[in-house]
Short mmCIF file of C-alpha atoms and ligand atoms in Angstrom, two decimals:
data_model
loop_
_atom_site.label_atom_id
_atom_site.label_comp_id
_atom_site.label_asym_id
_atom_site.label_seq_id
_atom_site.Cartn_x
_atom_site.Cartn_y
_atom_site.Cartn_z
CA MET Y 1 126.08 90.58 83.36
CA ALA Y 2 128.23 88.22 85.45
CA LYS Y 3 128.42 84.79 83.82
CA GLU Y 4 126.80 83.01 86.76
CA ASN Y 5 123.62 85.13 86.27
CA LEU Y 6 123.13 84.12 82.64
CA THR Y 7 120.70 81.40 81.55
CA PRO Y 8 122.25 78.79 79.23
CA SER Y 9 120.62 80.28 76.15
CA GLU Y 10 121.65 83.82 77.17
CA TYR Y 11 125.22 82.58 77.65
CA ILE Y 12 125.23 80.85 74.26
CA SER Y 13 123.94 84.02 72.56
CA GLN Y 14 126.64 86.05 74.34
CA VAL Y 15 129.39 83.68 73.18
CA ILE Y 16 128.12 83.73 69.59
CA GLU Y 17 128.13 87.54 69.63
CA LYS Y 18 131.73 87.53 70.94
CA VAL Y 19 132.79 85.04 68.24
CA LYS Y 20 131.21 87.25 65.59
CA LYS Y 21 133.03 90.32 66.94
CA ARG Y 22 136.40 88.56 67.38
CA ASN Y 23 136.34 86.83 63.99
CA PRO Y 24 134.89 89.31 61.49
CA ASN Y 25 134.55 88.30 57.82
CA GLU Y 26 134.86 84.57 58.55
CA PRO Y 27 131.31 83.39 57.65
CA GLU Y 28 132.18 79.69 57.39
CA PHE Y 29 133.70 79.64 60.90
CA LEU Y 30 130.70 81.49 62.36
CA GLN Y 31 128.33 79.09 60.56
CA ALA Y 32 130.08 76.09 62.15
CA VAL Y 33 130.04 77.68 65.63
CA GLU Y 34 126.36 78.67 65.51
CA GLU Y 35 125.30 75.24 64.26
CA VAL Y 36 127.03 73.54 67.21
CA LEU Y 37 126.29 75.99 70.03
CA ASN Y 38 122.58 76.08 69.25
CA SER Y 39 122.40 72.39 70.28
CA LEU Y 40 124.12 72.84 73.64
CA THR Y 41 121.50 74.54 75.82
CA PRO Y 42 120.45 71.28 77.59
CA VAL Y 43 124.12 70.42 78.22
CA LEU Y 44 124.69 73.76 79.97
CA GLU Y 45 121.48 73.27 81.99
CA LYS Y 46 123.04 70.05 83.29
CA HIS Y 47 126.50 71.65 83.77
CA PRO Y 48 126.14 75.23 85.05
CA GLU Y 49 129.81 75.07 85.99
CA TYR Y 50 130.64 75.34 82.29
CA ILE Y 51 129.03 78.79 82.32
CA GLU Y 52 130.83 79.88 85.50
CA GLU Y 53 134.21 78.89 84.03
CA ASN Y 54 133.33 80.35 80.60
CA LEU Y 55 134.11 77.04 78.97
CA LEU Y 56 132.17 77.71 75.77
CA GLU Y 57 134.07 80.90 74.90
CA ARG Y 58 137.33 79.02 75.43
CA PHE Y 59 135.99 76.16 73.25
CA CYS Y 60 135.38 78.60 70.38
CA GLU Y 61 138.84 80.20 70.51
CA PRO Y 62 141.70 78.17 68.95
CA GLU Y 63 144.54 77.34 71.35
CA ARG Y 64 147.00 78.43 68.63
CA GLN Y 65 146.75 79.90 65.11
CA ILE Y 66 149.91 79.66 63.00
CA MET Y 67 150.34 81.46 59.69
CA PHE Y 68 153.50 81.44 57.57
CA ARG Y 69 154.98 82.37 54.21
CA VAL Y 70 155.52 79.57 51.66
CA PRO Y 71 157.90 80.63 48.84
CA TRP Y 72 158.57 78.08 46.09
CA VAL Y 73 160.09 78.04 42.57
CA ASP Y 74 157.90 77.13 39.57
CA ASP Y 75 159.07 75.26 36.45
CA GLU Y 76 159.97 78.55 34.74
CA GLY Y 77 162.34 79.39 37.58
CA LYS Y 78 160.02 82.11 38.93
CA VAL Y 79 159.65 82.46 42.71
CA GLN Y 80 156.02 82.09 43.79
CA VAL Y 81 154.61 82.90 47.22
CA ASN Y 82 151.69 81.28 49.03
CA ARG Y 83 150.39 81.45 52.58
CA GLY Y 84 150.40 78.47 54.95
CA PHE Y 85 148.20 77.83 57.99
CA ARG Y 86 147.95 75.47 60.92
CA VAL Y 87 145.21 75.96 63.52
CA GLN Y 88 145.78 73.90 66.66
CA PHE Y 89 142.27 74.29 67.90
CA ASN Y 90 141.84 72.01 70.93
CA GLY Y 91 144.26 69.49 72.44
CA ALA Y 92 142.29 68.55 75.58
CA ILE Y 93 141.74 64.88 74.59
CA GLY Y 94 144.82 64.19 72.47
CA PRO Y 95 147.42 65.57 70.07
CA TYR Y 96 145.93 67.95 67.49
CA LYS Y 97 144.75 65.89 64.51
CA GLY Y 98 143.36 67.05 61.18
CA GLY Y 99 144.01 67.44 57.49
CA LEU Y 100 145.81 69.91 55.27
CA ARG Y 101 143.76 71.56 52.51
CA PHE Y 102 145.59 72.96 49.46
CA HIS Y 103 143.07 75.05 47.50
CA PRO Y 104 142.92 78.67 46.28
CA SER Y 105 139.80 79.26 48.41
CA VAL Y 106 141.74 78.62 51.66
CA TYR Y 107 142.03 81.48 54.16
CA ILE Y 108 142.12 81.44 57.98
CA GLY Y 109 138.30 81.35 58.23
CA ILE Y 110 138.11 78.10 56.24
CA ILE Y 111 140.83 76.49 58.36
CA LYS Y 112 139.09 77.58 61.56
CA PHE Y 113 135.70 76.15 60.51
CA LEU Y 114 137.40 72.88 59.55
CA GLY Y 115 139.41 72.83 62.78
CA PHE Y 116 136.33 73.55 64.90
CA GLU Y 117 134.38 70.71 63.27
CA GLN Y 118 137.43 68.47 63.70
CA ILE Y 119 137.37 68.86 67.52
CA LEU Y 120 133.91 67.31 67.69
CA LYS Y 121 134.53 64.77 64.91
CA ASN Y 122 137.70 63.47 66.53
CA SER Y 123 135.95 63.29 69.91
CA LEU Y 124 133.12 61.24 68.38
CA THR Y 125 135.57 58.60 67.15
CA GLY Y 126 136.24 57.71 70.79
CA LEU Y 127 139.98 57.82 70.02
CA PRO Y 128 142.53 60.07 71.79
CA ILE Y 129 142.88 62.80 69.18
CA GLY Y 130 142.36 66.57 69.52
CA GLY Y 131 141.16 68.94 66.81
CA GLY Y 132 143.36 70.80 64.34
CA LYS Y 133 143.51 71.70 60.66
CA GLY Y 134 145.87 73.40 58.24
CA GLY Y 135 146.57 74.12 54.61
CA SER Y 136 147.41 76.76 52.06
CA ASP Y 137 145.93 78.90 49.29
CA PHE Y 138 148.25 77.01 46.89
CA ASP Y 139 146.34 75.56 43.91
CA PRO Y 140 147.73 72.11 42.98
CA ARG Y 141 145.57 71.84 39.85
CA GLY Y 142 147.71 71.95 36.69
CA LYS Y 143 151.00 72.00 38.63
CA SER Y 144 153.83 69.65 37.63
CA ASP Y 145 155.03 66.93 39.98
CA GLY Y 146 158.22 68.93 40.53
CA GLU Y 147 156.26 72.07 41.49
CA ILE Y 148 154.07 70.09 43.90
CA MET Y 149 157.21 68.59 45.50
CA ARG Y 150 158.99 71.95 45.87
CA PHE Y 151 155.86 73.53 47.35
CA CYS Y 152 155.44 70.68 49.86
CA GLN Y 153 159.11 70.87 50.86
CA SER Y 154 158.86 74.61 51.45
CA PHE Y 155 155.55 74.23 53.34
CA MET Y 156 157.06 71.59 55.66
CA THR Y 157 160.23 73.63 56.19
CA GLU Y 158 157.97 76.01 58.14
CA LEU Y 159 155.39 73.58 59.54
CA TYR Y 160 157.82 71.01 61.06
CA ARG Y 161 158.62 73.19 64.07
CA HIS Y 162 154.96 73.03 65.20
CA ILE Y 163 154.14 69.31 64.76
CA GLY Y 164 155.14 65.86 66.08
CA PRO Y 165 153.59 62.41 66.76
CA ASP Y 166 152.52 63.55 70.27
CA VAL Y 167 151.99 67.22 69.36
CA ASP Y 168 150.11 67.63 66.08
CA VAL Y 169 149.53 65.04 63.34
CA PRO Y 170 148.46 66.43 59.94
CA ALA Y 171 147.00 64.38 57.08
CA GLY Y 172 145.32 64.92 53.72
CA ASP Y 173 142.21 66.86 52.77
CA ILE Y 174 141.22 68.55 49.50
CA GLY Y 175 144.30 68.85 47.27
CA VAL Y 176 146.50 66.74 49.58
CA GLY Y 177 146.71 63.06 48.69
CA ALA Y 178 149.28 60.29 49.17
CA ARG Y 179 151.76 62.01 46.83
CA GLU Y 180 151.72 65.26 48.81
CA ILE Y 181 151.92 63.41 52.13
CA GLY Y 182 155.00 61.61 50.79
CA TYR Y 183 156.79 64.83 49.86
CA LEU Y 184 155.77 66.45 53.16
CA TYR Y 185 157.04 63.50 55.18
CA GLY Y 186 160.29 63.27 53.22
CA GLN Y 187 161.07 66.89 54.08
CA TYR Y 188 160.05 66.39 57.73
CA ARG Y 189 162.34 63.35 58.10
CA ARG Y 190 165.21 65.26 56.43
CA ILE Y 191 164.89 68.15 58.87
CA ARG Y 192 164.09 66.18 62.04
CA GLY Y 193 166.75 63.52 61.49
CA ALA Y 194 164.38 60.93 62.96
CA PHE Y 195 161.94 58.44 61.38
CA GLU Y 196 158.94 59.52 63.52
CA ASN Y 197 156.45 58.33 60.88
CA GLY Y 198 153.56 58.86 63.30
CA VAL Y 199 153.77 62.61 62.57
CA LEU Y 200 151.63 62.36 59.41
CA THR Y 201 148.84 60.00 58.38
CA GLY Y 202 147.73 58.96 54.91
CA LYS Y 203 151.28 57.75 54.27
CA GLY Y 204 152.19 55.20 51.61
CA LEU Y 205 152.26 51.56 52.74
CA SER Y 206 156.07 51.35 52.25
CA TYR Y 207 156.76 53.77 55.12
CA GLY Y 208 153.97 53.19 57.61
CA GLY Y 209 150.66 53.89 55.88
CA SER Y 210 147.57 51.89 56.83
CA LEU Y 211 145.54 49.68 54.56
CA ILE Y 212 142.00 51.03 53.97
CA ARG Y 213 143.05 54.65 54.78
CA PRO Y 214 142.45 55.84 51.15
CA GLU Y 215 138.92 54.39 51.15
CA ALA Y 216 138.18 55.16 54.81
CA THR Y 217 136.15 58.36 54.61
CA GLY Y 218 133.87 56.98 51.89
CA PHE Y 219 133.58 53.59 53.58
CA GLY Y 220 132.85 55.23 56.92
CA VAL Y 221 130.06 57.48 55.64
CA SER Y 222 128.50 54.46 53.92
CA TYR Y 223 128.57 52.50 57.20
CA TYR Y 224 127.01 55.43 59.07
CA CYS Y 225 124.32 55.80 56.39
CA GLN Y 226 123.66 52.06 56.64
CA GLU Y 227 122.77 52.56 60.32
CA MET Y 228 120.41 55.41 59.37
CA LEU Y 229 118.70 53.09 56.87
CA LYS Y 230 118.55 50.20 59.38
CA HIS Y 231 116.74 52.49 61.87
CA GLU Y 232 113.96 52.75 59.26
CA GLY Y 233 114.01 49.02 58.50
CA GLN Y 234 115.80 49.61 55.21
CA SER Y 235 119.19 48.94 53.58
CA PHE Y 236 121.25 50.04 50.56
CA GLU Y 237 119.90 47.04 48.60
CA GLY Y 238 118.44 48.38 45.34
CA LYS Y 239 118.86 52.01 46.42
CA THR Y 240 120.06 54.84 44.15
CA VAL Y 241 122.44 57.47 45.52
CA ALA Y 242 123.24 60.99 44.30
CA VAL Y 243 126.82 61.99 45.08
CA SER Y 244 128.59 65.30 44.49
CA GLY Y 245 132.36 65.46 43.98
CA PHE Y 246 134.53 62.88 42.26
CA GLY Y 247 137.54 62.77 44.54
CA ASN Y 248 138.78 60.35 47.16
CA VAL Y 249 135.63 60.51 49.27
CA ALA Y 250 133.25 59.96 46.35
CA TRP Y 251 135.38 57.02 45.22
CA GLY Y 252 135.13 55.30 48.62
CA VAL Y 253 131.36 55.86 48.69
CA CYS Y 254 130.90 54.37 45.18
CA LYS Y 255 132.96 51.32 46.14
CA LYS Y 256 131.20 50.58 49.45
CA VAL Y 257 127.66 51.43 48.28
CA GLU Y 258 128.08 48.90 45.46
CA GLN Y 259 129.32 46.30 47.96
CA LEU Y 260 126.21 47.00 50.09
CA GLY Y 261 123.83 46.48 47.15
CA GLY Y 262 123.17 50.06 46.04
CA LYS Y 263 124.51 52.21 43.23
CA VAL Y 264 125.77 55.78 42.92
CA VAL Y 265 124.26 57.42 39.80
CA THR Y 266 125.80 60.92 39.84
CA LEU Y 267 129.25 62.51 40.23
CA SER Y 268 130.04 66.21 40.04
CA GLY Y 269 132.95 68.59 39.64
CA PRO Y 270 133.57 72.32 39.06
CA ASP Y 271 132.52 71.74 35.41
CA GLY Y 272 129.10 70.15 36.14
CA TYR Y 273 127.67 66.70 36.90
CA ILE Y 274 127.16 63.35 35.20
CA TYR Y 275 124.15 61.06 35.48
CA ASP Y 276 124.87 57.33 34.99
CA PRO Y 277 121.61 55.39 35.50
CA ASP Y 278 123.51 52.07 35.39
CA GLY Y 279 125.59 53.26 38.33
CA VAL Y 280 129.24 54.10 38.99
CA VAL Y 281 130.08 50.45 39.57
CA GLY Y 282 132.72 47.84 38.67
CA GLU Y 283 135.58 49.10 36.51
CA LYS Y 284 133.94 52.55 36.39
CA VAL Y 285 134.80 52.93 40.09
CA ASP Y 286 138.42 52.13 39.23
CA TYR Y 287 138.36 54.83 36.54
CA LEU Y 288 137.61 57.31 39.33
CA VAL Y 289 141.04 56.53 40.77
CA GLU Y 290 142.64 57.63 37.49
CA MET Y 291 140.55 60.81 37.51
CA LEU Y 292 141.77 61.55 41.03
CA ASN Y 293 145.11 62.72 39.63
CA ILE Y 294 144.38 66.43 39.73
CA ASN Y 295 147.49 67.17 37.68
CA LYS Y 296 145.68 65.81 34.63
CA GLY Y 297 143.18 68.62 35.24
CA ALA Y 298 140.59 65.86 35.40
CA ARG Y 299 137.00 66.99 34.80
CA VAL Y 300 133.90 64.97 35.57
CA LYS Y 301 132.95 65.42 31.89
CA ASP Y 302 135.80 62.99 31.12
CA TYR Y 303 133.67 60.28 32.76
CA ALA Y 304 130.63 61.18 30.62
CA ASP Y 305 132.74 61.13 27.44
CA LYS Y 306 134.35 57.78 28.33
CA TYR Y 307 131.12 55.98 29.27
CA GLY Y 308 128.63 57.79 27.01
CA VAL Y 309 126.39 59.10 29.79
CA GLN Y 310 124.63 62.45 30.23
CA PHE Y 311 126.69 65.47 31.33
CA PHE Y 312 125.04 68.64 32.71
CA PRO Y 313 127.55 71.52 32.41
CA GLY Y 314 127.62 74.04 35.27
CA GLU Y 315 124.89 72.25 37.25
CA LYS Y 316 124.71 70.30 40.52
CA PRO Y 317 123.19 66.77 40.86
CA TRP Y 318 120.45 67.76 43.33
CA ASP Y 319 117.62 67.66 40.75
CA VAL Y 320 118.07 63.94 40.19
CA LYS Y 321 115.35 61.71 41.72
CA VAL Y 322 117.16 59.23 43.99
CA ASP Y 323 116.69 57.49 47.34
CA ILE Y 324 119.74 58.87 49.17
CA VAL Y 325 121.89 62.03 48.86
CA ILE Y 326 125.56 61.93 49.91
CA PRO Y 327 127.40 65.25 49.25
CA CYS Y 328 131.16 64.53 48.91
CA ALA Y 329 132.48 67.83 47.51
CA VAL Y 330 132.94 71.05 49.50
CA GLN Y 331 131.26 73.20 52.17
CA ASN Y 332 127.82 74.72 51.47
CA ASP Y 333 127.31 72.50 48.40
CA ILE Y 334 123.59 72.15 49.28
CA THR Y 335 121.67 75.39 49.83
CA LEU Y 336 118.07 75.89 50.95
CA GLU Y 337 116.94 75.95 47.29
CA HIS Y 338 118.66 72.62 46.66
CA ALA Y 339 117.14 71.22 49.87
CA LYS Y 340 113.65 72.12 48.64
CA LYS Y 341 114.29 70.19 45.38
CA ILE Y 342 115.69 67.21 47.28
CA VAL Y 343 112.64 67.09 49.59
CA ALA Y 344 110.28 67.54 46.63
CA ASN Y 345 111.96 64.50 45.01
CA GLY Y 346 110.96 62.42 48.05
CA VAL Y 347 114.51 61.87 49.37
CA LYS Y 348 114.42 60.67 53.01
CA PHE Y 349 118.16 60.31 53.73
CA VAL Y 350 120.95 62.91 53.47
CA CYS Y 351 124.34 61.73 54.77
CA GLU Y 352 127.10 64.36 54.79
CA ALA Y 353 130.46 63.05 53.54
CA ALA Y 354 132.19 66.41 52.91
CA ASN Y 355 132.82 68.91 55.72
CA MET Y 356 129.77 71.15 56.34
CA PRO Y 357 128.29 70.43 52.87
CA CYS Y 358 124.84 71.84 53.73
CA THR Y 359 124.03 75.38 54.81
CA ASN Y 360 122.38 75.66 58.24
CA GLU Y 361 119.15 76.68 56.51
CA ALA Y 362 119.25 73.54 54.34
CA VAL Y 363 119.79 71.28 57.37
CA GLN Y 364 116.91 72.94 59.23
CA TYR Y 365 114.64 72.51 56.21
CA PHE Y 366 115.55 68.82 55.95
CA LEU Y 367 114.84 68.25 59.66
CA GLU Y 368 111.51 70.11 59.46
CA ASN Y 369 110.46 68.00 56.48
CA GLY Y 370 111.17 64.53 57.83
CA VAL Y 371 114.53 63.98 56.15
CA ILE Y 372 117.03 62.04 58.30
CA VAL Y 373 120.36 63.89 58.23
CA GLY Y 374 123.67 62.21 59.02
CA PRO Y 375 125.89 65.16 60.05
CA ALA Y 376 129.39 65.40 58.59
CA LYS Y 377 131.22 65.58 61.94
CA ALA Y 378 129.82 62.11 62.69
CA ALA Y 379 129.30 60.51 59.27
CA ASN Y 380 132.64 61.48 57.72
CA ALA Y 381 134.75 60.64 60.79
CA GLY Y 382 135.90 57.39 59.20
CA GLY Y 383 138.87 59.11 57.60
CA VAL Y 384 140.33 60.57 60.77
CA ALA Y 385 139.40 57.43 62.73
CA THR Y 386 141.45 55.33 60.32
CA SER Y 387 144.22 57.90 60.59
CA ALA Y 388 144.20 57.26 64.33
CA LEU Y 389 144.36 53.53 63.60
CA GLU Y 390 147.41 54.31 61.40
CA MET Y 391 148.97 56.12 64.36
CA SER Y 392 148.29 53.08 66.56
CA GLN Y 393 149.98 50.77 64.06
CA ASN Y 394 152.95 53.13 63.80
CA SER Y 395 153.29 53.28 67.61
CA MET Y 396 153.27 49.48 67.80
CA ARG Y 397 155.50 49.20 64.71
CA LEU Y 398 153.15 46.68 63.12
CA SER Y 399 150.50 46.60 60.36
CA TRP Y 400 146.96 45.22 60.47
CA THR Y 401 145.33 43.50 57.49
CA ALA Y 402 142.75 45.30 55.36
CA GLU Y 403 140.04 43.11 56.89
CA GLU Y 404 141.16 44.00 60.43
CA VAL Y 405 141.21 47.75 59.70
CA ASP Y 406 137.86 47.66 57.86
CA ALA Y 407 136.26 45.76 60.76
CA LYS Y 408 137.60 48.29 63.30
CA LEU Y 409 136.41 51.17 61.09
CA HIS Y 410 132.94 49.63 60.76
CA GLN Y 411 132.62 49.19 64.53
CA ILE Y 412 133.78 52.78 65.15
CA MET Y 413 131.12 54.12 62.76
CA VAL Y 414 128.37 52.03 64.39
CA ASN Y 415 129.48 53.32 67.80
CA ILE Y 416 129.45 56.92 66.54
CA TYR Y 417 125.92 56.47 65.18
CA ASN Y 418 124.68 54.91 68.43
CA ASN Y 419 126.27 57.66 70.54
CA CYS Y 420 124.66 60.38 68.38
CA LYS Y 421 121.25 58.70 68.71
CA LYS Y 422 121.65 58.16 72.47
CA ALA Y 423 122.78 61.74 73.18
CA SER Y 424 119.92 63.19 71.12
CA GLU Y 425 117.33 61.18 73.05
CA GLU Y 426 118.96 61.83 76.46
CA TYR Y 427 119.00 65.61 75.93
CA GLY Y 428 115.46 65.94 74.65
CA PHE Y 429 115.96 66.21 70.88
CA GLY Y 430 114.20 62.94 70.04
CA TYR Y 431 115.78 61.26 66.98
CA ASN Y 432 118.01 64.11 65.76
CA LEU Y 433 121.48 62.92 64.73
CA VAL Y 434 122.64 66.51 64.08
CA ALA Y 435 122.01 67.63 67.66
CA GLY Y 436 123.18 64.27 68.99
CA ALA Y 437 126.55 64.54 67.24
CA ASN Y 438 127.14 68.05 68.62
CA ILE Y 439 126.23 66.99 72.16
CA ALA Y 440 128.09 63.66 72.18
CA GLY Y 441 131.19 65.24 70.64
CA PHE Y 442 131.15 68.25 72.99
CA ILE Y 443 130.64 66.37 76.27
CA LYS Y 444 133.94 64.45 76.20
CA VAL Y 445 135.99 67.54 75.30
CA ALA Y 446 134.19 69.70 77.87
CA GLU Y 447 134.84 67.15 80.62
CA ALA Y 448 138.55 67.10 79.70
CA MET Y 449 138.74 70.93 79.57
CA HIS Y 450 136.96 71.18 82.94
CA ALA Y 451 139.32 68.66 84.52
CA GLN Y 452 142.43 70.42 83.17
CA GLY Y 453 141.61 73.83 84.60
CA ASN Y 454 140.21 76.98 83.09
CA TYR Y 455 143.10 78.05 80.86
N1 2IT A 1 140.55 65.50 56.16
C1 2IT A 1 140.19 64.80 57.12
C2 2IT A 1 141.04 63.65 57.62
C3 2IT A 1 141.96 64.21 58.65
C4 2IT A 1 142.92 63.15 59.19
O1 2IT A 1 142.94 61.99 58.69
O2 2IT A 1 143.64 63.51 60.13
C5 2IT A 1 138.93 65.15 57.85
O3 2IT A 1 138.61 64.50 58.88
O4 2IT A 1 138.25 66.12 57.41
#
């Protein structure tokens, strides 16, 4: 059928079928695409030209997918080989921008789901940044500092030819923290022969990093969740929060939730979860920073042993009766079964801090049962937004204070929340932040793609 004869929903179904066929065995990428496209029918009703110019199929196909070999030498002198990726998904509104994930689970499908989400997330920040993502199946856990450095140097020896401050600006994600960014940037500068510190974000303060960037994702999701609570006439004051993960994002959430009057009572890792009824507060939040050093092979059980709290081996924290759930670990952390337990516990707020932490079935169940869901592409945009603020500081060759950056971050998150709410209402979804985020994020990119011609 010619495109112009398709209804919006027929066109969306056709695009989803093509994405399935073109990207077999990439379930996470397909999950991300279906979740977004199924919100866009009213947008296509308003913009039939997007069907005529097949904009949606272009939106779901990365502009560029780069894959490369990463050989490196371990401490025993043996040559190891990993695979590196960079997906430059959509550059219509700015240079590609997105993290690097170093984790054994990484394959092209993971990078494409992350890159696809990043397009909409970066658009929602209101800042001029396109969507991209990269990484490797390299496992940093248990590696020495020297092995991490040699891997990063080899990874950048390939990646540098594809990136630049106005081309593609990588940053951290799972397994890539300030240390890795430092080694990556050092190799980039050595090869490029130019300072160009705007090429990576999450840098150390001594060479152009931004204050608040380490805390930004956790702070941002807390600000977004605060707006969700305000809409119901509530606040974090006296609230208990269940968090999964115990990395950088969880740390920022613990710190900001405490500042806002609440307390996080669970943390989780691959080994299980802890329950601390007194809350992960005060110096216990600082201990999280120590645990962040993955080289120590840190386990969340270490927290339970240190503070004498309950540890539940091999389990997830979704049985715990709390007021708010904020998943900060990995994709598909909350399944439909978990969602049923969370609803049965009377939880009314789920705010996604990790990327795609709930299955589509879990999100649907939450929405059907009166739970307010803050979607990851909106709620966890504080990290990349602060990365863009780092880029701004680098371009101007100046540094803002922590208070200035935190205030800008807070305002960005309030704007994102308001735009999600407004888009949802305007396009007939009522108060549905999930649909609103997809619509608000898509509209700006679609307008830019339309204006730039149908390539
Ligand atoms: N890992 C990040 C941050 C990416 C960035 O700061 O460019 C994300 O937005 O998922």
